[in-house]
Amino acid sequence: PLLPNFGRPTRLDFADISTLHGNDQLLLTTLQGVVNRRRPRLYFNYNAENYDVPWLSGTGAAVTRHERPLDLIARYRDEVRGAILHDPDVPDSVNVATTLAGLENAVAATAEQAAAHRLRTIADLRGRFGAEDVLGTYRWQLANLFPRCTRALLTGLPPTRTVSVEGVRWREVARETERVRDSANRAVRTFDLSQELSGEEGVYLRFQDSLTDDGWGASVGSVKVKADGAEIAAFTPGTDAEAAYLFDGLNSALGGDANRFSDGGGYFIYRFTAPAGTTELLVEVDLWNQYLVTATATAPTRVEPFPYFRDYAVAMRAMVFWLPPTGPTGELLDEILSQVEATTPYAGWFSNDVAGEWGGVDRASQHAVEVVPADYYMNATVHAGVPAKISDRVRPRPPATLRDRVYLTLTVGEGDNVQYCQRRMRQLWDDRERGAVPTNWTISPLLADIGPALLAYYQRTATANDLLVAGPSGAGYTYPGSWPAAALDAYTELTGRFLRRTGMDLVYAYNHRNEEGDGWVAFDERIVASYRKNTPLRGIIQSWETGDLLIDPGIPVIGNFSPQGGAQEYRDTLLKRIEGWDGAGPLFIAGAVNAWNWTPADIAELGGLLTEPFEIVRGDTFFKLLTDFTATRAG
């Protein structure tokens, strides 16, 4: 298997660890990796939302529930050799400790935890690395630990996460109530934060998206801060000057205009400290798009270890690292990626949100490595071993006759992301409105390895209107155009194997960005020929927001059209899209559905709004009609 399992779980000790500090979650998750490597026996709930609890009954295992999760450390103490002590002052030591935990059959812990739980020290990382020397930390790991690690998996996980502090009260400072997507409202705005000066921890200024359903959130181009008229701070995003004030930027990204932005449910926070006795604090912000600005005098978040997916990394004895794909860290990332064979999975994610995604996936693709977004995937060592009957049969296609209509197929994205399949997709799938409208649901075919019961559940409960299609771009998220020419067939062969195993014959695909960075590069005939030779694909929907890409060198490829907003705006955008259509012949549109902002109820609402001349069809029907049309036109 590409992503191995550790046997079938028959008895599971289950505990809710959602209220524990990240240090305790880290210790328990690395314990889980060591214990479950021999046989899956530990299963945890990490979140108050209980994301992974619905899957527990589907494991088929006898479950014993424990109200005191930390007692499990004593229960399984004899199965670990001891503790690897990470350095609280060096975040990246958490990843080095995780790597060592896998190699030494140990847990990652603080010195205080090791003493409290009577764990002998196997290695002490305190004082070994510099807090700011990320390159030095991971170069040491590459030289000293990687030779002992598996070459079957690379793992990219953030060493820490930001956790919200309960009870923080925010004051609304400014809000854009109109939909602005072209920076038409860009202006320097002055915010008076004087009333937040009463706090002892500084002043915190948060930027969010005021309209979270369309991806055009707050964007900041520069910041100046004045205390009683004297300038105490001035910076632009992405600079060293900004770093001193960026309290929490993990949920934001840098844009092409030297701006910091955050869309949807994300945010970023600046912290300012005024001189003692200051009575007036003014902040001038170059701000645009759909912004919501709030302020508080209380530290709103804390930083603690990031615990997720470490059980699988430990069990696999994989090297864990976190290297932004730009600058010197990107060069080290290249060096690591170059040391594994083609089609080796990189499981986890990349820093800097969207920009990190594009740069990270592109670098991985250039080294013939596919990405498995799995940084928030929970209990992977259990889910990989749960036996399930996965159907390899392609679903029967509903009959359809080609007519002079606008054929629309709707595709819900994010399915390459295995934690989405575990979490958000399950929430959407269990919505009673699902099935009202024909819909394509992207899903990772790699779940056949790392979550077979999850995939089997979606197959088993799909309605006649639901079609599972492979997420970008097949067996793992990748940009085929960036792959070395000699290795591309290896990826499409891997994809073909997983598609045949899971009964999928359609794929939603991505490719690399163009040199200008403002759009995607279309698949060429070389790429499509490789898919045609090595996979059973009948059609490809490529991320191409204008929707006007259409080639057919043996497999029809159509671009994805991505309207913004809710159902009503989506319909209005579609109507504009077909204004030039004369009705003499069919028209085909592949429409994107935002998995984070839409629900099946929104899809059902859109279906009710789209009357003549629209007809919504499943993806398999869509490509059958498209193939018939192109054949007729060619004849």
XYZ file of C-alpha atoms in Angstrom:
635
model
C 0.000 0.000 0.000
C 1.040 3.597 -0.545
C -0.080 4.479 3.000
C 0.288 1.352 5.182
C -1.933 0.284 8.062
C -1.023 -1.275 11.401
C -3.612 -4.010 11.641
C -7.275 -4.253 12.433
C -8.507 -2.616 15.642
C -10.470 -5.070 17.792
C -10.441 -3.264 21.160
C -10.060 0.487 21.576
C -9.437 2.641 24.621
C -11.275 5.888 23.867
C -10.823 9.223 25.612
C -11.981 12.785 25.018
C -8.865 14.992 25.097
C -10.498 18.116 23.661
C -10.098 20.120 26.888
C -6.448 19.191 27.456
C -3.548 21.540 26.780
C -1.613 20.936 23.585
C 1.335 19.556 25.571
C -0.864 16.767 26.911
C -2.420 16.147 23.515
C 1.068 15.908 22.008
C 2.177 13.389 24.619
C -0.937 11.248 24.136
C -0.781 11.358 20.334
C 2.851 10.264 20.227
C 1.961 7.537 22.744
C -0.833 6.525 20.388
C 1.670 6.221 17.543
C 3.970 3.876 19.461
C 1.141 1.768 20.894
C -0.897 1.551 17.697
C 2.139 0.594 15.624
C 1.968 -2.833 17.299
C -1.842 -3.008 17.204
C -4.391 -0.116 17.122
C -5.733 0.310 20.660
C -5.933 4.085 21.327
C -8.533 6.457 19.868
C -9.000 10.103 20.861
C -11.514 12.881 20.374
C -9.588 16.128 19.894
C -12.313 18.748 19.426
C -15.425 20.017 21.137
C -17.150 19.560 17.779
C -16.627 15.770 18.146
C -15.508 15.476 14.521
C -14.149 11.957 14.802
C -16.702 10.499 17.233
C -19.233 9.554 14.500
C -16.602 7.290 12.912
C -15.870 5.401 16.150
C -18.806 2.990 15.905
C -17.784 2.115 12.354
C -14.448 0.694 13.488
C -16.139 -2.531 14.570
C -13.989 -2.583 17.705
C -15.093 -3.034 21.305
C -14.740 0.401 22.914
C -13.793 1.179 26.516
C -14.337 4.832 27.429
C -11.948 6.557 29.837
C -12.960 9.733 31.683
C -9.364 10.474 32.763
C -7.356 10.388 29.532
C -3.985 11.022 31.188
C -4.406 7.750 33.110
C -3.783 6.009 29.794
C -0.125 7.012 30.050
C 0.346 4.736 33.062
C -1.715 2.021 31.391
C 0.637 1.913 28.401
C 3.874 3.112 30.039
C 5.565 -0.246 29.595
C 5.189 -0.045 25.814
C 7.353 3.061 25.490
C 11.042 3.434 26.358
C 10.633 6.907 27.789
C 10.330 10.543 26.727
C 11.930 12.897 24.226
C 11.960 16.330 25.875
C 11.120 19.184 23.505
C 12.186 22.738 24.202
C 9.296 25.117 25.096
C 11.422 27.999 23.784
C 12.030 26.382 20.368
C 8.755 25.541 18.588
C 10.367 23.400 15.886
C 11.813 21.097 18.544
C 8.284 19.636 18.739
C 8.782 18.194 15.257
C 12.264 16.888 16.030
C 10.891 15.296 19.198
C 8.127 13.645 17.166
C 10.657 12.206 14.717
C 12.784 10.894 17.580
C 9.710 9.484 19.325
C 9.047 7.322 16.281
C 12.658 6.172 16.065
C 13.092 5.524 19.782
C 9.630 4.124 20.662
C 9.144 7.102 22.942
C 6.742 9.974 23.570
C 7.273 13.708 23.081
C 6.942 15.568 26.375
C 8.049 18.498 28.479
C 10.447 17.888 31.327
C 7.590 18.482 33.780
C 5.379 15.903 32.056
C 8.156 13.310 32.026
C 8.634 13.744 35.762
C 4.909 13.683 36.530
C 4.340 10.465 34.571
C 7.590 8.775 35.622
C 9.020 8.589 32.101
C 12.780 8.309 31.827
C 14.501 10.763 29.493
C 15.688 9.240 26.232
C 16.818 12.549 24.701
C 16.711 16.149 25.938
C 16.354 18.766 23.196
C 16.357 21.763 25.532
C 19.061 24.209 24.600
C 20.146 22.220 21.562
C 18.612 24.494 18.911
C 18.141 28.234 18.530
C 14.583 29.508 18.614
C 15.057 31.414 15.350
C 17.382 28.921 13.655
C 14.768 26.930 11.748
C 17.250 25.938 9.058
C 19.804 24.755 11.589
C 17.199 22.696 13.443
C 15.993 20.841 10.394
C 19.456 20.478 8.864
C 20.526 18.722 12.052
C 17.505 16.464 11.784
C 18.188 15.747 8.106
C 21.799 14.789 8.831
C 21.281 12.860 12.050
C 17.774 11.389 11.960
C 16.667 11.048 8.349
C 19.086 8.162 7.642
C 17.121 6.144 10.230
C 13.658 7.226 9.027
C 11.333 5.554 6.554
C 11.694 6.666 2.949
C 8.048 5.732 2.291
C 6.595 8.935 3.785
C 7.536 12.562 4.363
C 5.500 14.512 6.911
C 5.005 18.282 7.072
C 3.287 19.473 10.255
C 3.249 22.872 11.977
C 5.058 22.524 15.316
C 2.545 24.729 17.109
C -1.015 25.973 16.798
C -2.910 28.988 18.049
C -5.757 28.303 20.472
C -8.459 30.826 21.302
C -8.731 31.951 24.919
C -12.262 31.772 26.273
C -14.067 34.853 27.514
C -12.263 37.472 25.412
C -14.556 40.392 24.538
C -13.964 42.126 21.208
C -15.108 45.632 20.307
C -16.142 46.180 16.703
C -14.075 48.991 15.203
C -15.059 48.929 11.533
C -17.010 46.785 9.080
C -17.552 46.731 5.314
C -21.137 45.697 4.638
C -21.005 45.731 0.823
C -19.490 43.029 -1.384
C -16.225 44.528 -2.605
C -13.972 42.283 -4.683
C -11.903 44.745 -6.687
C -10.278 46.897 -3.964
C -12.599 49.741 -4.950
C -12.898 50.712 -1.277
C -9.148 50.811 -0.656
C -8.273 53.685 1.637
C -6.177 54.586 4.659
C -8.504 54.439 7.650
C -7.728 55.634 11.149
C -8.929 53.609 14.126
C -9.011 55.008 17.658
C -7.973 52.268 20.097
C -7.608 54.532 23.105
C -10.235 52.690 25.143
C -8.175 49.464 24.889
C -5.220 51.156 26.644
C -6.621 50.087 30.005
C -5.276 46.583 29.532
C -1.872 45.446 30.805
C -1.139 43.016 27.955
C -1.186 45.483 25.075
C -3.784 46.268 22.428
C -4.875 43.575 19.942
C -6.306 44.518 16.553
C -7.973 41.701 14.580
C -8.833 41.662 10.871
C -11.460 39.273 9.488
C -13.799 38.725 6.535
C -17.104 40.524 7.032
C -18.821 38.365 4.387
C -17.406 34.878 4.749
C -19.092 33.146 1.819
C -17.080 34.370 -1.157
C -13.373 34.638 -0.346
C -12.624 38.382 -0.408
C -11.718 39.127 3.182
C -9.860 41.950 4.880
C -6.669 43.028 3.099
C -4.041 45.259 4.731
C -1.329 47.105 2.779
C 0.384 49.084 5.548
C 0.039 50.048 9.213
C 1.137 53.085 11.221
C 0.618 53.448 14.958
C 0.705 56.740 16.874
C 0.732 57.140 20.648
C -0.248 60.659 21.701
C 0.769 61.833 18.234
C 4.205 60.174 18.183
C 4.735 57.355 15.696
C 5.676 54.138 17.527
C 5.261 51.629 14.677
C 5.163 51.570 10.869
C 5.334 48.516 8.622
C 4.126 46.754 5.519
C 3.094 43.072 5.559
C 5.682 40.411 4.900
C 8.606 42.447 6.229
C 10.804 42.035 9.279
C 9.228 45.208 10.643
C 5.797 43.539 10.606
C 7.035 40.459 12.453
C 7.462 42.409 15.686
C 3.733 43.202 15.756
C 2.103 40.193 14.092
C 0.659 38.393 17.099
C -1.196 35.714 15.121
C -0.876 35.372 11.360
C -1.333 31.618 10.956
C -4.780 32.029 9.387
C -3.661 34.642 6.857
C -1.548 34.895 3.716
C 0.544 37.439 1.839
C -0.827 38.778 -1.438
C 0.783 40.119 -4.566
C 0.403 43.765 -3.504
C 2.626 43.403 -0.425
C -0.586 42.907 1.509
C -1.774 40.529 4.207
C -5.258 39.080 3.814
C -7.563 36.492 5.316
C -10.749 35.066 3.822
C -13.690 33.062 5.072
C -13.390 32.153 8.734
C -9.733 33.158 8.998
C -8.225 36.176 10.730
C -4.952 37.853 11.664
C -4.080 39.877 14.750
C -1.574 42.642 15.444
C -0.427 43.527 18.951
C 0.715 47.013 19.912
C 2.211 48.170 23.206
C 1.972 51.890 23.957
C 4.353 53.754 26.279
C 3.196 54.060 29.878
C 0.828 56.980 30.385
C -0.387 57.078 26.776
C -3.914 58.455 26.544
C -4.529 58.305 22.788
C -3.655 55.400 20.491
C -4.438 55.779 16.784
C -3.790 53.146 14.118
C -3.740 54.098 10.431
C -4.419 51.121 8.167
C -4.336 50.890 4.386
C -7.359 48.591 4.161
C -9.682 47.178 1.506
C -12.084 44.384 0.541
C -14.712 42.971 2.896
C -13.186 43.792 6.257
C -14.293 43.329 9.829
C -11.967 45.006 12.335
C -12.221 44.376 16.073
C -10.076 45.214 19.099
C -9.470 43.939 22.619
C -7.113 44.549 25.524
C -6.892 40.854 26.463
C -4.533 38.342 24.874
C -7.028 36.421 22.689
C -4.968 33.326 21.914
C -2.155 31.157 23.220
C 0.394 29.027 21.383
C 0.790 25.336 22.138
C 2.005 22.188 20.341
C 0.102 21.037 17.264
C -0.922 17.415 18.021
C -2.751 16.092 14.962
C -1.539 13.263 12.664
C 1.540 12.656 14.792
C 0.337 9.157 15.663
C 0.747 8.108 12.035
C 4.110 9.854 11.639
C 5.418 8.148 14.791
C 4.065 4.747 13.788
C 5.665 5.089 10.338
C 8.963 6.378 11.776
C 8.670 9.307 9.374
C 10.685 12.523 9.542
C 8.493 15.458 10.561
C 9.377 19.001 9.505
C 7.804 22.370 8.695
C 9.543 24.349 5.984
C 7.879 27.306 4.242
C 8.308 26.745 0.476
C 9.971 30.109 -0.210
C 13.488 31.415 0.420
C 16.178 29.366 2.201
C 13.633 27.062 3.851
C 12.252 26.285 0.398
C 15.721 25.277 -0.716
C 15.999 22.868 2.211
C 12.532 21.541 1.370
C 13.815 20.863 -2.156
C 16.794 19.008 -0.721
C 14.541 16.734 1.344
C 12.080 16.102 -1.482
C 14.951 15.130 -3.777
C 15.960 12.257 -1.489
C 12.859 10.096 -1.982
C 11.620 8.116 -4.965
C 8.884 9.208 -7.368
C 5.309 9.004 -5.999
C 6.462 9.072 -2.373
C 3.655 10.842 -0.466
C 4.242 14.066 1.468
C 1.518 13.983 4.141
C 0.599 17.110 6.058
C 0.511 20.645 4.696
C 2.458 23.875 4.158
C 2.708 27.220 5.928
C 1.314 30.545 4.705
C -2.114 29.228 3.679
C -2.870 29.737 -0.038
C 0.575 30.960 -1.114
C 2.153 28.108 0.808
C -0.179 25.664 -0.885
C 0.744 26.812 -4.378
C 4.456 26.970 -3.682
C 4.589 23.777 -1.631
C 2.571 21.595 -3.974
C 4.543 22.942 -6.937
C 7.880 22.142 -5.297
C 6.674 18.666 -4.377
C 5.439 18.135 -7.948
C 8.805 19.173 -9.367
C 10.335 16.338 -7.341
C 7.660 13.788 -8.380
C 6.106 13.785 -4.895
C 2.342 13.983 -4.412
C 0.811 15.776 -1.426
C -1.696 14.188 0.951
C -3.315 17.060 2.919
C -3.573 15.379 6.313
C -2.316 17.805 8.952
C -5.609 17.695 10.895
C -6.368 14.010 10.217
C -7.109 12.300 13.529
C -6.590 8.686 14.624
C -5.012 7.744 11.306
C -3.344 4.691 12.851
C -6.817 3.346 13.648
C -8.679 4.387 10.505
C -6.050 2.924 8.187
C -6.641 -0.533 9.663
C -10.437 -0.614 9.808
C -11.571 -3.223 7.253
C -14.308 -2.082 4.904
C -15.846 -3.239 1.659
C -14.864 -0.635 -0.914
C -16.729 -0.928 -4.173
C -14.640 -0.919 -7.327
C -17.717 -0.734 -9.570
C -18.356 2.387 -11.601
C -21.869 3.656 -10.844
C -24.480 3.186 -13.574
C -24.953 6.443 -15.449
C -28.458 7.960 -15.577
C -29.818 7.943 -19.140
C -29.832 11.283 -20.919
C -30.520 12.577 -24.417
C -28.522 15.441 -25.894
C -30.689 18.538 -26.325
C -30.261 22.270 -26.872
C -29.845 23.139 -23.215
C -27.296 24.521 -20.784
C -25.926 21.477 -19.007
C -24.489 22.292 -15.591
C -22.588 19.895 -13.347
C -21.801 21.009 -9.791
C -18.661 19.838 -8.009
C -17.934 20.253 -4.303
C -14.185 20.743 -3.855
C -11.603 19.904 -1.149
C -11.879 16.110 -1.479
C -8.123 15.619 -1.847
C -7.933 16.742 1.772
C -8.350 13.596 3.879
C -9.152 15.547 7.046
C -11.941 17.297 5.122
C -13.268 13.844 4.214
C -13.145 12.979 7.914
C -14.639 16.225 9.225
C -16.406 18.816 7.080
C -17.518 16.390 4.362
C -19.210 14.166 6.944
C -21.136 17.197 8.229
C -22.239 18.139 4.714
C -23.009 14.544 3.815
C -25.294 14.036 6.806
C -27.346 17.120 5.868
C -30.916 16.078 5.051
C -30.931 18.310 1.973
C -28.175 16.267 0.313
C -29.422 14.457 -2.756
C -32.001 17.056 -3.766
C -29.808 18.157 -6.699
C -27.299 16.138 -8.764
C -23.882 16.860 -7.223
C -20.313 15.642 -7.665
C -18.387 15.172 -4.422
C -14.610 15.189 -4.662
C -12.973 12.646 -2.388
C -9.490 11.231 -1.995
C -9.059 7.772 -3.548
C -6.153 7.373 -1.096
C -8.769 6.801 1.611
C -8.735 3.246 0.297
C -5.437 3.003 2.227
C -5.656 5.472 5.088
C -9.423 5.490 5.759
C -11.231 2.648 3.972
C -14.253 2.758 6.278
C -14.679 6.481 5.561
C -14.699 5.891 1.825
C -17.012 2.895 2.154
C -19.473 4.989 4.182
C -19.725 7.609 1.446
C -20.106 4.951 -1.230
C -22.763 3.075 0.730
C -24.907 6.103 1.646
C -24.750 8.022 -1.647
C -28.117 8.864 -3.185
C -28.879 8.574 -6.881
C -27.917 12.246 -7.211
C -24.502 11.900 -5.525
C -21.371 11.027 -7.498
C -17.936 10.549 -5.920
C -15.094 11.862 -8.080
C -11.366 11.977 -7.380
C -9.991 15.169 -5.849
C -7.045 16.982 -7.373
C -5.428 15.541 -9.211
C -5.946 11.827 -8.600
C -3.885 9.738 -6.170
C -2.740 12.731 -4.130
C -2.839 16.476 -4.678
C -0.356 17.523 -7.354
C 0.285 19.720 -10.403
C 0.954 17.291 -13.284
C 2.517 19.992 -15.454
C 5.288 20.458 -12.887
C 6.274 16.797 -12.768
C 9.507 15.736 -14.459
C 8.549 14.387 -17.880
C 10.064 10.989 -17.107
C 8.042 10.628 -13.896
C 4.567 11.769 -14.959
C 3.503 8.277 -16.020
C 4.398 7.016 -12.552
C 1.832 9.393 -11.068
C -0.908 8.608 -13.558
C -0.223 4.878 -13.165
C -0.619 5.275 -9.384
C -3.801 7.258 -9.982
C -5.121 4.575 -12.320
C -4.547 1.908 -9.698
C -6.494 3.808 -7.033
C -9.290 4.839 -9.401
C -9.883 1.249 -10.466
C -9.802 0.184 -6.834
C -12.456 2.747 -5.859
C -14.720 2.734 -8.934
C -14.066 6.372 -9.879
C -13.659 7.506 -13.474
C -13.789 11.302 -13.177
C -11.242 13.636 -11.619
C -11.144 17.253 -10.523
C -7.607 18.448 -11.257
C -5.229 21.322 -10.624
C -2.102 22.417 -12.443
C 0.678 24.889 -11.637
C 0.264 28.664 -11.726
C 1.398 30.760 -14.687
C 4.507 32.935 -14.488
C 2.439 36.016 -13.644
C 0.903 34.142 -10.710
C -2.639 35.228 -11.550
C -4.010 32.070 -13.149
C -3.573 28.371 -13.822
C -1.779 26.724 -16.713
C -4.042 24.569 -18.845
C -3.362 20.877 -19.226
C -1.609 20.162 -22.503
C -1.998 17.077 -24.657
C 1.059 15.440 -23.084
C -0.563 15.465 -19.649
C -3.936 14.301 -20.915
C -2.265 11.548 -22.956
C -0.624 10.226 -19.782
C -3.986 10.111 -17.996
C -5.553 8.462 -21.047
C -2.860 5.770 -21.188
C -2.791 4.912 -17.495
C -6.229 5.619 -16.002
C -9.882 4.771 -16.666
C -10.859 8.460 -16.684
C -13.826 9.519 -18.817
C -13.439 13.218 -18.060
C -11.385 15.854 -16.261
C -12.605 19.071 -14.657
C -9.614 21.380 -14.305
C -9.482 24.307 -11.935
C -9.790 27.145 -14.402
C -12.035 29.784 -12.894
C -13.347 31.234 -16.168
C -14.631 27.827 -17.207
C -13.638 28.305 -20.846
C -11.041 25.557 -21.171
C -12.096 22.638 -23.347
C -9.869 20.100 -25.064
C -10.498 16.524 -26.079
C -7.380 14.546 -26.980
C -9.087 11.278 -26.010
C -10.380 12.537 -22.645
C -12.611 15.622 -22.506
C -11.205 18.346 -20.238
C -13.332 21.310 -19.189
C -12.469 24.240 -16.963
C -14.206 24.812 -13.667
C -16.394 27.932 -13.496
C -16.326 29.513 -10.027
C -19.048 32.088 -9.294
C -18.881 33.896 -5.959
C -21.477 34.465 -3.268
C -24.662 32.594 -2.403
C -27.240 30.814 -4.530
C -28.897 33.943 -5.923
C -25.592 35.532 -6.970
C -24.408 32.223 -8.366
C -27.508 32.073 -10.574
C -27.056 35.670 -11.701
C -23.431 34.969 -12.638
C -24.498 31.918 -14.648
C -27.056 34.015 -16.506
C -24.334 36.492 -17.472
C -22.154 33.586 -18.522
C -24.691 32.393 -21.118
C -25.700 35.808 -22.483
C -23.988 35.069 -25.801
C -25.549 31.631 -26.202
C -28.126 31.522 -28.982
C -29.755 28.256 -27.938
C -28.769 26.514 -31.176
C -26.953 23.563 -29.645
C -26.050 22.527 -26.114
C -23.777 24.531 -23.820
C -21.698 22.887 -21.069
C -20.646 24.488 -17.761
C -18.768 22.802 -14.921
C -19.620 24.799 -11.800
C -17.613 24.890 -8.563
C -19.206 24.635 -5.116
C -17.242 26.026 -2.153
C -17.106 23.236 0.416
C -16.394 25.568 3.335
C -19.142 28.114 2.690
C -21.935 26.136 1.034
C -24.174 23.370 2.343
C -26.537 20.941 0.586
C -29.306 23.403 1.438
C -27.519 26.066 -0.630
C -27.143 23.620 -3.505
C -30.841 22.796 -3.272
C -31.665 26.523 -3.292
C -29.582 27.010 -6.430
C -31.320 24.060 -8.044
C -34.678 25.695 -7.395
C -33.498 28.969 -8.952
C -32.163 27.418 -12.160
C -35.085 26.891 -14.468
C -35.046 26.893 -18.284
C -32.665 26.620 -20.095
C -30.554 24.989 -17.360
C -30.368 21.306 -16.558
C -28.210 20.115 -13.668
C -26.700 16.680 -14.205
C -24.235 14.382 -12.504
C -20.669 14.513 -13.775
C -20.845 11.151 -15.522
C -23.919 12.207 -17.467
C -22.317 15.566 -18.168
C -19.239 14.032 -19.790
C -21.291 11.474 -21.725
C -23.349 14.296 -23.256
C -20.209 16.369 -23.820
C -18.544 13.441 -25.596
C -21.635 12.896 -27.744
C -21.698 16.574 -28.640
C -18.022 16.781 -29.600
C -18.396 13.609 -31.670
C -21.406 15.067 -33.470
C -19.609 18.351 -34.072
C -16.523 16.548 -35.394
C -18.703 14.492 -37.734
